[in-house]
């Protein structure tokens, strides 16, 4: 088992952040004076063959098993690749980092490409993935920034902003729907849904007495996931009793919202996290 390169820690007066070269994987964003906002499993495996469990895995160039249903590895190879830190910019209230991945795994994706991932740690957090087609023919891709948010107790949490949105339910292992969301989203069992919405989503967490608002850019889908009891038990890198402490709210473009890029063109998808109090 090949060990990972040590992560980079980024600090400024308003926040701390941690990113691994492996997958350009953000594993920590802690605003000064706050609880960490991203969740990491205590069973996380730090090796080159495994995606880190928690933080923000970058799912690219496909989501899940892809539109063909047989693509491997699950959620694409970007989160398993070794990215290169190419720039860091520090200021009084934020620190920014840019990572680069160029033409990794041509056996898995035959088109030349350049991925740039820009992350900003401050009182707010932002992440943006830019895909550039550096080849001579068009290609399409799915993408998701698979964000694991830390919550006090997912059974007490509600998500606002998705009322009336259509969603596909993936709990059965395939997509069922569309269904229409009635009111706030609450978690009362395994939850694995692709919401077709561009709205801001706010995670209201009365246990930690905070709200986390996810504002997305160029993202037509939001994936909401909690494994609940049984699915958590099936994952060796996810503690059996950890599921109440997290919820994924993922910034995505999947399935019919896959992005097609002509040669020389680029597309940027991203999100910002903003903390608030629970009114
Ligand atoms: O985004 C939700 C999901 O697709 C779930 O179905 C579950 O498989 C989760 O991602 C975790 O996937 P991973 O490959 O990281 O174990």
PDB file of C-alpha atoms and ligand atoms in Angstrom:
ATOM      1  CA  UNK A   1       0.000   0.000   0.000  1.00  0.00           C
ATOM      2  CA  UNK A   2       1.549   3.246  -1.210  1.00  0.00           C
ATOM      3  CA  UNK A   3       1.318   6.038   1.324  1.00  0.00           C
ATOM      4  CA  UNK A   4       0.108   9.520   0.391  1.00  0.00           C
ATOM      5  CA  UNK A   5       2.238  12.625   0.110  1.00  0.00           C
ATOM      6  CA  UNK A   6       1.663  14.720   3.258  1.00  0.00           C
ATOM      7  CA  UNK A   7      -1.086  17.324   2.925  1.00  0.00           C
ATOM      8  CA  UNK A   8      -0.626  21.080   2.745  1.00  0.00           C
ATOM      9  CA  UNK A   9      -2.086  23.173   5.555  1.00  0.00           C
ATOM     10  CA  UNK A  10      -3.200  26.689   4.684  1.00  0.00           C
ATOM     11  CA  UNK A  11      -3.777  29.235   7.452  1.00  0.00           C
ATOM     12  CA  UNK A  12      -4.797  32.883   7.674  1.00  0.00           C
ATOM     13  CA  UNK A  13      -6.296  34.936  10.546  1.00  0.00           C
ATOM     14  CA  UNK A  14      -9.843  33.865   9.597  1.00  0.00           C
ATOM     15  CA  UNK A  15      -9.497  30.161   8.841  1.00  0.00           C
ATOM     16  CA  UNK A  16      -7.485  26.966   8.445  1.00  0.00           C
ATOM     17  CA  UNK A  17      -7.641  24.572   5.511  1.00  0.00           C
ATOM     18  CA  UNK A  18      -5.988  21.275   4.556  1.00  0.00           C
ATOM     19  CA  UNK A  19      -5.602  19.801   1.057  1.00  0.00           C
ATOM     20  CA  UNK A  20      -3.983  16.537  -0.058  1.00  0.00           C
ATOM     21  CA  UNK A  21      -2.243  16.306  -3.453  1.00  0.00           C
ATOM     22  CA  UNK A  22      -4.132  12.994  -3.718  1.00  0.00           C
ATOM     23  CA  UNK A  23      -7.296  14.045  -5.511  1.00  0.00           C
ATOM     24  CA  UNK A  24      -6.649  17.733  -4.637  1.00  0.00           C
ATOM     25  CA  UNK A  25      -8.784  16.576  -1.729  1.00  0.00           C
ATOM     26  CA  UNK A  26      -9.873  19.270   0.728  1.00  0.00           C
ATOM     27  CA  UNK A  27     -10.158  17.556   4.113  1.00  0.00           C
ATOM     28  CA  UNK A  28     -10.552  20.532   6.445  1.00  0.00           C
ATOM     29  CA  UNK A  29     -12.061  24.012   6.482  1.00  0.00           C
ATOM     30  CA  UNK A  30     -12.259  25.434   9.984  1.00  0.00           C
ATOM     31  CA  UNK A  31     -13.108  29.143  10.300  1.00  0.00           C
ATOM     32  CA  UNK A  32     -11.410  30.696  13.302  1.00  0.00           C
ATOM     33  CA  UNK A  33     -13.491  30.155  16.433  1.00  0.00           C
ATOM     34  CA  UNK A  34     -15.775  27.614  14.743  1.00  0.00           C
ATOM     35  CA  UNK A  35     -16.177  23.818  14.658  1.00  0.00           C
ATOM     36  CA  UNK A  36     -14.760  22.199  11.520  1.00  0.00           C
ATOM     37  CA  UNK A  37     -17.322  22.492   8.718  1.00  0.00           C
ATOM     38  CA  UNK A  38     -16.228  19.445   6.699  1.00  0.00           C
ATOM     39  CA  UNK A  39     -16.666  15.913   8.018  1.00  0.00           C
ATOM     40  CA  UNK A  40     -13.928  13.267   7.847  1.00  0.00           C
ATOM     41  CA  UNK A  41     -14.348   9.647   8.853  1.00  0.00           C
ATOM     42  CA  UNK A  42     -12.148   8.385  11.676  1.00  0.00           C
ATOM     43  CA  UNK A  43     -11.760   5.216   9.557  1.00  0.00           C
ATOM     44  CA  UNK A  44     -10.385   7.087   6.532  1.00  0.00           C
ATOM     45  CA  UNK A  45      -7.731   5.160   4.589  1.00  0.00           C
ATOM     46  CA  UNK A  46      -4.718   7.196   3.499  1.00  0.00           C
ATOM     47  CA  UNK A  47      -3.491   5.244   0.470  1.00  0.00           C
ATOM     48  CA  UNK A  48      -3.207   5.972  -3.235  1.00  0.00           C
ATOM     49  CA  UNK A  49      -5.817   3.402  -4.294  1.00  0.00           C
ATOM     50  CA  UNK A  50      -8.611   4.832  -2.114  1.00  0.00           C
ATOM     51  CA  UNK A  51     -10.543   8.094  -2.133  1.00  0.00           C
ATOM     52  CA  UNK A  52     -10.347   9.798   1.248  1.00  0.00           C
ATOM     53  CA  UNK A  53     -13.640   9.332   3.115  1.00  0.00           C
ATOM     54  CA  UNK A  54     -14.966  12.808   3.810  1.00  0.00           C
ATOM     55  CA  UNK A  55     -14.005  16.366   2.917  1.00  0.00           C
ATOM     56  CA  UNK A  56     -14.601  17.176  -0.765  1.00  0.00           C
ATOM     57  CA  UNK A  57     -13.874  14.322  -3.211  1.00  0.00           C
ATOM     58  CA  UNK A  58     -13.714  15.554  -6.828  1.00  0.00           C
ATOM     59  CA  UNK A  59     -15.884  13.247  -8.942  1.00  0.00           C
ATOM     60  CA  UNK A  60     -14.767  13.537 -12.600  1.00  0.00           C
ATOM     61  CA  UNK A  61     -15.168  12.694 -15.531  1.00  0.00           C
ATOM     62  CA  UNK A  62     -18.196  10.651 -14.421  1.00  0.00           C
ATOM     63  CA  UNK A  63     -20.482  10.368 -11.395  1.00  0.00           C
ATOM     64  CA  UNK A  64     -21.152   7.010  -9.750  1.00  0.00           C
ATOM     65  CA  UNK A  65     -20.767   4.342 -12.456  1.00  0.00           C
ATOM     66  CA  UNK A  66     -21.225   6.936 -15.207  1.00  0.00           C
ATOM     67  CA  UNK A  67     -23.950   7.368 -17.794  1.00  0.00           C
ATOM     68  CA  UNK A  68     -23.115   3.934 -19.231  1.00  0.00           C
ATOM     69  CA  UNK A  69     -23.556   2.372 -15.763  1.00  0.00           C
ATOM     70  CA  UNK A  70     -20.259   0.476 -16.010  1.00  0.00           C
ATOM     71  CA  UNK A  71     -17.558   3.150 -15.736  1.00  0.00           C
ATOM     72  CA  UNK A  72     -14.806   2.438 -13.209  1.00  0.00           C
ATOM     73  CA  UNK A  73     -13.562   3.552 -10.749  1.00  0.00           C
ATOM     74  CA  UNK A  74     -16.781   4.808  -9.154  1.00  0.00           C
ATOM     75  CA  UNK A  75     -17.016   8.608  -9.309  1.00  0.00           C
ATOM     76  CA  UNK A  76     -14.171   8.755 -11.854  1.00  0.00           C
ATOM     77  CA  UNK A  77     -10.393   8.886 -11.401  1.00  0.00           C
ATOM     78  CA  UNK A  78      -9.755  12.571 -10.547  1.00  0.00           C
ATOM     79  CA  UNK A  79     -10.122  11.917  -6.795  1.00  0.00           C
ATOM     80  CA  UNK A  80      -7.490   9.151  -7.021  1.00  0.00           C
ATOM     81  CA  UNK A  81      -4.957  11.105  -9.110  1.00  0.00           C
ATOM     82  CA  UNK A  82      -1.965  13.081  -7.799  1.00  0.00           C
ATOM     83  CA  UNK A  83      -2.622  16.784  -8.478  1.00  0.00           C
ATOM     84  CA  UNK A  84       0.041  19.506  -8.449  1.00  0.00           C
ATOM     85  CA  UNK A  85      -0.138  22.651  -6.289  1.00  0.00           C
ATOM     86  CA  UNK A  86       0.582  25.491  -8.719  1.00  0.00           C
ATOM     87  CA  UNK A  87      -0.260  28.664  -6.798  1.00  0.00           C
ATOM     88  CA  UNK A  88      -0.973  29.979  -3.298  1.00  0.00           C
ATOM     89  CA  UNK A  89      -2.197  33.502  -2.580  1.00  0.00           C
ATOM     90  CA  UNK A  90      -2.435  34.737   1.014  1.00  0.00           C
ATOM     91  CA  UNK A  91      -4.225  37.859   2.188  1.00  0.00           C
ATOM     92  CA  UNK A  92      -5.457  39.199   5.522  1.00  0.00           C
ATOM     93  CA  UNK A  93      -8.834  37.448   5.351  1.00  0.00           C
ATOM     94  CA  UNK A  94      -8.348  34.457   3.070  1.00  0.00           C
ATOM     95  CA  UNK A  95      -5.817  32.056   1.587  1.00  0.00           C
ATOM     96  CA  UNK A  96      -6.265  30.610  -1.906  1.00  0.00           C
ATOM     97  CA  UNK A  97      -4.716  27.522  -3.464  1.00  0.00           C
ATOM     98  CA  UNK A  98      -4.770  26.289  -7.071  1.00  0.00           C
ATOM     99  CA  UNK A  99      -4.190  22.686  -8.107  1.00  0.00           C
ATOM    100  CA  UNK A 100      -3.675  21.247 -11.590  1.00  0.00           C
ATOM    101  CA  UNK A 101      -4.297  17.883 -13.248  1.00  0.00           C
ATOM    102  CA  UNK A 102      -3.360  17.408 -16.900  1.00  0.00           C
ATOM    103  CA  UNK A 103      -4.138  14.331 -19.043  1.00  0.00           C
ATOM    104  CA  UNK A 104      -4.050  11.790 -16.220  1.00  0.00           C
ATOM    105  CA  UNK A 105      -5.386   8.283 -17.045  1.00  0.00           C
ATOM    106  CA  UNK A 106      -5.619   8.482 -20.870  1.00  0.00           C
ATOM    107  CA  UNK A 107      -6.567   4.791 -20.609  1.00  0.00           C
ATOM    108  CA  UNK A 108      -9.777   5.934 -18.917  1.00  0.00           C
ATOM    109  CA  UNK A 109     -10.421   9.197 -20.761  1.00  0.00           C
ATOM    110  CA  UNK A 110      -9.024   9.466 -24.298  1.00  0.00           C
ATOM    111  CA  UNK A 111      -9.369  13.217 -24.689  1.00  0.00           C
ATOM    112  CA  UNK A 112      -6.641  15.750 -23.743  1.00  0.00           C
ATOM    113  CA  UNK A 113      -7.822  17.984 -20.876  1.00  0.00           C
ATOM    114  CA  UNK A 114      -6.612  20.355 -18.203  1.00  0.00           C
ATOM    115  CA  UNK A 115      -8.354  20.514 -14.785  1.00  0.00           C
ATOM    116  CA  UNK A 116      -7.756  23.506 -12.530  1.00  0.00           C
ATOM    117  CA  UNK A 117      -9.150  23.446  -8.991  1.00  0.00           C
ATOM    118  CA  UNK A 118      -9.211  26.737  -7.078  1.00  0.00           C
ATOM    119  CA  UNK A 119     -10.006  26.729  -3.349  1.00  0.00           C
ATOM    120  CA  UNK A 120     -10.360  29.665  -0.965  1.00  0.00           C
ATOM    121  CA  UNK A 121     -10.305  29.378   2.850  1.00  0.00           C
ATOM    122  CA  UNK A 122     -11.633  32.347   4.861  1.00  0.00           C
ATOM    123  CA  UNK A 123     -14.756  33.267   6.826  1.00  0.00           C
ATOM    124  CA  UNK A 124     -16.435  31.673   3.824  1.00  0.00           C
ATOM    125  CA  UNK A 125     -15.171  28.749   1.739  1.00  0.00           C
ATOM    126  CA  UNK A 126     -15.207  28.398  -2.021  1.00  0.00           C
ATOM    127  CA  UNK A 127     -14.128  25.744  -4.499  1.00  0.00           C
ATOM    128  CA  UNK A 128     -14.247  25.888  -8.295  1.00  0.00           C
ATOM    129  CA  UNK A 129     -13.362  23.173 -10.824  1.00  0.00           C
ATOM    130  CA  UNK A 130     -12.467  24.368 -14.326  1.00  0.00           C
ATOM    131  CA  UNK A 131     -12.313  21.794 -17.129  1.00  0.00           C
ATOM    132  CA  UNK A 132     -10.552  22.840 -20.344  1.00  0.00           C
ATOM    133  CA  UNK A 133     -10.703  20.874 -23.594  1.00  0.00           C
ATOM    134  CA  UNK A 134      -7.119  21.031 -24.872  1.00  0.00           C
ATOM    135  CA  UNK A 135      -7.735  18.533 -27.678  1.00  0.00           C
ATOM    136  CA  UNK A 136      -9.107  18.727 -31.197  1.00  0.00           C
ATOM    137  CA  UNK A 137     -12.478  17.033 -30.672  1.00  0.00           C
ATOM    138  CA  UNK A 138     -15.420  17.656 -28.395  1.00  0.00           C
ATOM    139  CA  UNK A 139     -15.955  15.660 -25.227  1.00  0.00           C
ATOM    140  CA  UNK A 140     -18.555  15.502 -22.473  1.00  0.00           C
ATOM    141  CA  UNK A 141     -18.200  14.810 -18.756  1.00  0.00           C
ATOM    142  CA  UNK A 142     -20.113  14.614 -15.483  1.00  0.00           C
ATOM    143  CA  UNK A 143     -18.750  16.293 -12.379  1.00  0.00           C
ATOM    144  CA  UNK A 144     -19.539  16.499  -8.660  1.00  0.00           C
ATOM    145  CA  UNK A 145     -17.826  18.194  -5.739  1.00  0.00           C
ATOM    146  CA  UNK A 146     -18.927  15.538  -3.241  1.00  0.00           C
ATOM    147  CA  UNK A 147     -18.949  17.690  -0.105  1.00  0.00           C
ATOM    148  CA  UNK A 148     -19.288  15.987   3.300  1.00  0.00           C
ATOM    149  CA  UNK A 149     -20.642  18.520   5.818  1.00  0.00           C
ATOM    150  CA  UNK A 150     -20.230  18.010   9.576  1.00  0.00           C
ATOM    151  CA  UNK A 151     -23.529  18.199  11.509  1.00  0.00           C
ATOM    152  CA  UNK A 152     -24.420  17.596  15.152  1.00  0.00           C
ATOM    153  CA  UNK A 153     -27.156  15.014  14.450  1.00  0.00           C
ATOM    154  CA  UNK A 154     -28.481  14.454  10.937  1.00  0.00           C
ATOM    155  CA  UNK A 155     -31.824  13.337  12.446  1.00  0.00           C
ATOM    156  CA  UNK A 156     -32.375  16.900  13.686  1.00  0.00           C
ATOM    157  CA  UNK A 157     -31.188  18.622  10.484  1.00  0.00           C
ATOM    158  CA  UNK A 158     -33.361  20.141   7.761  1.00  0.00           C
ATOM    159  CA  UNK A 159     -32.338  21.411   4.327  1.00  0.00           C
ATOM    160  CA  UNK A 160     -34.140  24.482   2.956  1.00  0.00           C
ATOM    161  CA  UNK A 161     -34.166  25.684  -0.645  1.00  0.00           C
ATOM    162  CA  UNK A 162     -35.326  22.528  -2.428  1.00  0.00           C
ATOM    163  CA  UNK A 163     -39.104  22.820  -1.917  1.00  0.00           C
ATOM    164  CA  UNK A 164     -40.809  21.993  -5.243  1.00  0.00           C
ATOM    165  CA  UNK A 165     -37.609  20.660  -6.855  1.00  0.00           C
ATOM    166  CA  UNK A 166     -37.724  17.415  -8.825  1.00  0.00           C
ATOM    167  CA  UNK A 167     -35.364  14.672  -7.644  1.00  0.00           C
ATOM    168  CA  UNK A 168     -34.296  11.150  -8.545  1.00  0.00           C
ATOM    169  CA  UNK A 169     -34.033   8.642  -5.702  1.00  0.00           C
ATOM    170  CA  UNK A 170     -30.928   6.361  -5.878  1.00  0.00           C
ATOM    171  CA  UNK A 171     -31.413   4.330  -2.685  1.00  0.00           C
ATOM    172  CA  UNK A 172     -32.581   1.295  -4.671  1.00  0.00           C
ATOM    173  CA  UNK A 173     -29.232   1.255  -6.513  1.00  0.00           C
ATOM    174  CA  UNK A 174     -30.777   2.812  -9.602  1.00  0.00           C
ATOM    175  CA  UNK A 175     -32.605   6.051 -10.233  1.00  0.00           C
ATOM    176  CA  UNK A 176     -36.321   6.145  -9.416  1.00  0.00           C
ATOM    177  CA  UNK A 177     -38.493   9.162 -10.182  1.00  0.00           C
ATOM    178  CA  UNK A 178     -38.742  12.014 -10.739  1.00  0.00           C
ATOM    179  CA  UNK A 179     -40.379  12.871  -7.415  1.00  0.00           C
ATOM    180  CA  UNK A 180     -41.143  16.418  -6.241  1.00  0.00           C
ATOM    181  CA  UNK A 181     -39.761  17.686  -2.943  1.00  0.00           C
ATOM    182  CA  UNK A 182     -42.449  18.829  -0.508  1.00  0.00           C
ATOM    183  CA  UNK A 183     -41.075  21.411   1.929  1.00  0.00           C
ATOM    184  CA  UNK A 184     -37.720  21.104   3.668  1.00  0.00           C
ATOM    185  CA  UNK A 185     -35.585  17.979   3.215  1.00  0.00           C
ATOM    186  CA  UNK A 186     -35.245  15.858   6.370  1.00  0.00           C
ATOM    187  CA  UNK A 187     -33.303  12.593   6.789  1.00  0.00           C
ATOM    188  CA  UNK A 188     -35.235   9.670   8.314  1.00  0.00           C
ATOM    189  CA  UNK A 189     -33.373   6.801   6.633  1.00  0.00           C
ATOM    190  CA  UNK A 190     -30.781   6.154   3.895  1.00  0.00           C
ATOM    191  CA  UNK A 191     -31.011   9.192   1.650  1.00  0.00           C
ATOM    192  CA  UNK A 192     -29.428   9.340  -1.811  1.00  0.00           C
ATOM    193  CA  UNK A 193     -31.097  11.883  -4.107  1.00  0.00           C
ATOM    194  CA  UNK A 194     -30.166  13.924  -7.160  1.00  0.00           C
ATOM    195  CA  UNK A 195     -32.118  17.203  -6.954  1.00  0.00           C
ATOM    196  CA  UNK A 196     -32.504  19.025 -10.244  1.00  0.00           C
ATOM    197  CA  UNK A 197     -32.143  22.557  -8.939  1.00  0.00           C
ATOM    198  CA  UNK A 198     -29.778  25.523  -9.058  1.00  0.00           C
ATOM    199  CA  UNK A 199     -31.091  26.993  -5.798  1.00  0.00           C
ATOM    200  CA  UNK A 200     -28.975  27.807  -2.749  1.00  0.00           C
ATOM    201  CA  UNK A 201     -29.353  25.057  -0.130  1.00  0.00           C
ATOM    202  CA  UNK A 202     -29.118  25.760   3.601  1.00  0.00           C
ATOM    203  CA  UNK A 203     -28.345  23.003   6.100  1.00  0.00           C
ATOM    204  CA  UNK A 204     -30.023  24.038   9.366  1.00  0.00           C
ATOM    205  CA  UNK A 205     -28.267  22.290  12.263  1.00  0.00           C
ATOM    206  CA  UNK A 206     -29.901  23.003  15.656  1.00  0.00           C
ATOM    207  CA  UNK A 207     -27.473  20.655  17.458  1.00  0.00           C
ATOM    208  CA  UNK A 208     -24.383  22.663  16.488  1.00  0.00           C
ATOM    209  CA  UNK A 209     -26.541  25.829  16.438  1.00  0.00           C
ATOM    210  CA  UNK A 210     -25.369  26.806  12.980  1.00  0.00           C
ATOM    211  CA  UNK A 211     -26.498  26.885   9.392  1.00  0.00           C
ATOM    212  CA  UNK A 212     -24.360  26.162   6.343  1.00  0.00           C
ATOM    213  CA  UNK A 213     -25.518  27.675   3.043  1.00  0.00           C
ATOM    214  CA  UNK A 214     -24.278  26.030  -0.169  1.00  0.00           C
ATOM    215  CA  UNK A 215     -24.405  28.525  -3.065  1.00  0.00           C
ATOM    216  CA  UNK A 216     -23.616  26.828  -6.378  1.00  0.00           C
ATOM    217  CA  UNK A 217     -22.291  28.188  -9.673  1.00  0.00           C
ATOM    218  CA  UNK A 218     -22.964  26.475 -13.031  1.00  0.00           C
ATOM    219  CA  UNK A 219     -24.377  23.429 -11.232  1.00  0.00           C
ATOM    220  CA  UNK A 220     -27.764  22.050 -12.310  1.00  0.00           C
ATOM    221  CA  UNK A 221     -27.855  19.184  -9.826  1.00  0.00           C
ATOM    222  CA  UNK A 222     -27.416  18.862  -6.072  1.00  0.00           C
ATOM    223  CA  UNK A 223     -26.840  15.397  -4.591  1.00  0.00           C
ATOM    224  CA  UNK A 224     -27.993  14.846  -0.995  1.00  0.00           C
ATOM    225  CA  UNK A 225     -26.633  11.731   0.701  1.00  0.00           C
ATOM    226  CA  UNK A 226     -26.589  10.103   4.104  1.00  0.00           C
ATOM    227  CA  UNK A 227     -25.889   6.337   4.285  1.00  0.00           C
ATOM    228  CA  UNK A 228     -27.871   5.783   7.535  1.00  0.00           C
ATOM    229  CA  UNK A 229     -27.250   2.614   9.559  1.00  0.00           C
ATOM    230  CA  UNK A 230     -27.066  -0.329   7.134  1.00  0.00           C
ATOM    231  CA  UNK A 231     -25.084   1.310   4.318  1.00  0.00           C
ATOM    232  CA  UNK A 232     -22.629   2.811   6.818  1.00  0.00           C
ATOM    233  CA  UNK A 233     -21.923  -0.739   8.033  1.00  0.00           C
ATOM    234  CA  UNK A 234     -20.995  -1.840   4.503  1.00  0.00           C
ATOM    235  CA  UNK A 235     -18.165   0.715   4.188  1.00  0.00           C
ATOM    236  CA  UNK A 236     -14.899  -0.251   5.906  1.00  0.00           C
ATOM    237  CA  UNK A 237     -13.695   3.364   5.816  1.00  0.00           C
ATOM    238  CA  UNK A 238     -16.872   4.676   7.448  1.00  0.00           C
ATOM    239  CA  UNK A 239     -17.436   4.063  11.174  1.00  0.00           C
ATOM    240  CA  UNK A 240     -20.677   2.211  11.984  1.00  0.00           C
ATOM    241  CA  UNK A 241     -21.723   4.977  14.392  1.00  0.00           C
ATOM    242  CA  UNK A 242     -20.535   7.953  12.317  1.00  0.00           C
ATOM    243  CA  UNK A 243     -23.554   8.432  10.035  1.00  0.00           C
ATOM    244  CA  UNK A 244     -25.449  10.873  12.373  1.00  0.00           C
ATOM    245  CA  UNK A 245     -22.546  13.345  12.140  1.00  0.00           C
ATOM    246  CA  UNK A 246     -22.574  14.046   8.415  1.00  0.00           C
ATOM    247  CA  UNK A 247     -24.626  14.929   5.367  1.00  0.00           C
ATOM    248  CA  UNK A 248     -23.370  15.286   1.809  1.00  0.00           C
ATOM    249  CA  UNK A 249     -24.631  18.246  -0.230  1.00  0.00           C
ATOM    250  CA  UNK A 250     -22.864  17.884  -3.575  1.00  0.00           C
ATOM    251  CA  UNK A 251     -22.455  20.483  -6.294  1.00  0.00           C
ATOM    252  CA  UNK A 252     -22.902  18.562  -9.531  1.00  0.00           C
ATOM    253  CA  UNK A 253     -23.767  18.235 -13.197  1.00  0.00           C
ATOM    254  CA  UNK A 254     -24.784  14.646 -13.924  1.00  0.00           C
ATOM    255  CA  UNK A 255     -26.752  12.549 -16.481  1.00  0.00           C
ATOM    256  CA  UNK A 256     -28.751  14.891 -18.746  1.00  0.00           C
ATOM    257  CA  UNK A 257     -26.804  17.820 -17.286  1.00  0.00           C
ATOM    258  CA  UNK A 258     -23.442  16.395 -18.386  1.00  0.00           C
ATOM    259  CA  UNK A 259     -21.283  19.161 -19.897  1.00  0.00           C
ATOM    260  CA  UNK A 260     -20.052  19.067 -23.526  1.00  0.00           C
ATOM    261  CA  UNK A 261     -16.917  21.059 -24.370  1.00  0.00           C
ATOM    262  CA  UNK A 262     -15.774  22.009 -27.870  1.00  0.00           C
ATOM    263  CA  UNK A 263     -12.001  22.145 -28.512  1.00  0.00           C
ATOM    264  CA  UNK A 264     -10.373  25.071 -26.686  1.00  0.00           C
ATOM    265  CA  UNK A 265     -13.421  25.758 -24.519  1.00  0.00           C
ATOM    266  CA  UNK A 266     -13.683  25.506 -20.746  1.00  0.00           C
ATOM    267  CA  UNK A 267     -16.379  25.179 -18.070  1.00  0.00           C
ATOM    268  CA  UNK A 268     -16.228  26.129 -14.398  1.00  0.00           C
ATOM    269  CA  UNK A 269     -18.498  24.650 -11.732  1.00  0.00           C
ATOM    270  CA  UNK A 270     -18.174  25.646  -8.101  1.00  0.00           C
ATOM    271  CA  UNK A 271     -19.762  26.504  -4.782  1.00  0.00           C
ATOM    272  CA  UNK A 272     -19.393  28.690  -1.733  1.00  0.00           C
ATOM    273  CA  UNK A 273     -20.094  27.715   1.888  1.00  0.00           C
ATOM    274  CA  UNK A 274     -21.362  30.442   4.228  1.00  0.00           C
ATOM    275  CA  UNK A 275     -22.021  29.921   7.935  1.00  0.00           C
ATOM    276  CA  UNK A 276     -24.957  31.427   9.818  1.00  0.00           C
ATOM    277  CA  UNK A 277     -26.709  30.979  13.138  1.00  0.00           C
ATOM    278  CA  UNK A 278     -29.924  29.038  13.601  1.00  0.00           C
ATOM    279  CA  UNK A 279     -32.690  31.624  14.039  1.00  0.00           C
TER     280      UNK A 279
HETATM  281  O1  LIG B   1     -23.109  10.807  -3.915  1.00  0.00           O
HETATM  282  C1  LIG B   1     -23.786   9.752  -3.285  1.00  0.00           C
HETATM  283  C2  LIG B   1     -23.117   8.441  -3.674  1.00  0.00           C
HETATM  284  O2  LIG B   1     -23.168   8.225  -5.056  1.00  0.00           O
HETATM  285  C3  LIG B   1     -23.761   7.317  -2.886  1.00  0.00           C
HETATM  286  O3  LIG B   1     -24.525   6.480  -3.732  1.00  0.00           O
HETATM  287  C4  LIG B   1     -22.573   6.591  -2.246  1.00  0.00           C
HETATM  288  O4  LIG B   1     -22.099   5.568  -3.092  1.00  0.00           O
HETATM  289  C5  LIG B   1     -21.580   7.758  -2.095  1.00  0.00           C
HETATM  290  O5  LIG B   1     -21.725   8.482  -3.301  1.00  0.00           O
HETATM  291  C6  LIG B   1     -20.164   7.365  -1.749  1.00  0.00           C
HETATM  292  O6  LIG B   1     -19.517   6.875  -2.861  1.00  0.00           O
HETATM  293  P1  LIG B   1     -17.976   6.396  -2.640  1.00  0.00           P
HETATM  294  O7  LIG B   1     -17.550   5.851  -3.962  1.00  0.00           O
HETATM  295  O8  LIG B   1     -17.181   7.608  -2.214  1.00  0.00           O
HETATM  296  O9  LIG B   1     -18.035   5.374  -1.517  1.00  0.00           O
END
